[in-house]
Amino acid sequence: MNSHSNKYFGFLLLSKMEEIKNEESIDHKENCNKV
């Protein structure tokens, strides 16, 4: 059970990092468009 929850937490962390990366790239594109 412990290893399963660790795997799940790792997956959540990974998808959260992907979300942040995607948001940052979107912000960057918008900033470029503003300029």
PDB file of C-alpha atoms in Angstrom:
ATOM      1  CA  MET A   1       0.000   0.000   0.000  1.00  0.00           C
ATOM      2  CA  ASN A   2       2.800   2.419   0.878  1.00  0.00           C
ATOM      3  CA  SER A   3       4.592   2.016  -2.454  1.00  0.00           C
ATOM      4  CA  HIS A   4       1.282   2.467  -4.268  1.00  0.00           C
ATOM      5  CA  SER A   5       0.553   5.792  -2.570  1.00  0.00           C
ATOM      6  CA  ASN A   6       4.133   6.914  -3.262  1.00  0.00           C
ATOM      7  CA  LYS A   7       3.655   6.106  -6.942  1.00  0.00           C
ATOM      8  CA  TYR A   8       0.352   8.006  -6.966  1.00  0.00           C
ATOM      9  CA  PHE A   9       1.935  11.007  -5.242  1.00  0.00           C
ATOM     10  CA  GLY A  10       4.782  10.973  -7.752  1.00  0.00           C
ATOM     11  CA  PHE A  11       2.238  10.938 -10.570  1.00  0.00           C
ATOM     12  CA  LEU A  12       0.352  13.890  -9.059  1.00  0.00           C
ATOM     13  CA  LEU A  13       3.606  15.803  -8.636  1.00  0.00           C
ATOM     14  CA  LEU A  14       4.608  15.079 -12.235  1.00  0.00           C
ATOM     15  CA  SER A  15       1.277  16.211 -13.696  1.00  0.00           C
ATOM     16  CA  LYS A  16       1.401  19.328 -11.503  1.00  0.00           C
ATOM     17  CA  MET A  17       4.842  20.187 -12.867  1.00  0.00           C
ATOM     18  CA  GLU A  18       3.559  19.637 -16.424  1.00  0.00           C
ATOM     19  CA  GLU A  19       0.661  22.004 -15.712  1.00  0.00           C
ATOM     20  CA  ILE A  20       3.025  24.679 -14.427  1.00  0.00           C
ATOM     21  CA  LYS A  21       5.294  24.234 -17.461  1.00  0.00           C
ATOM     22  CA  ASN A  22       2.316  24.575 -19.816  1.00  0.00           C
ATOM     23  CA  GLU A  23       1.051  27.689 -18.008  1.00  0.00           C
ATOM     24  CA  GLU A  24       4.507  29.261 -18.133  1.00  0.00           C
ATOM     25  CA  SER A  25       4.835  28.614 -21.881  1.00  0.00           C
ATOM     26  CA  ILE A  26       1.365  30.105 -22.449  1.00  0.00           C
ATOM     27  CA  ASP A  27       2.298  33.194 -20.399  1.00  0.00           C
ATOM     28  CA  HIS A  28       5.514  33.505 -22.384  1.00  0.00           C
ATOM     29  CA  LYS A  29       3.612  33.372 -25.690  1.00  0.00           C
ATOM     30  CA  GLU A  30       1.146  36.022 -24.487  1.00  0.00           C
ATOM     31  CA  ASN A  31       3.993  38.268 -23.369  1.00  0.00           C
ATOM     32  CA  CYS A  32       5.664  37.920 -26.769  1.00  0.00           C
ATOM     33  CA  ASN A  33       2.387  38.791 -28.474  1.00  0.00           C
ATOM     34  CA  LYS A  34       1.981  41.889 -26.285  1.00  0.00           C
ATOM     35  CA  VAL A  35       5.421  43.132 -27.314  1.00  0.00           C
TER      36      VAL A  35
END
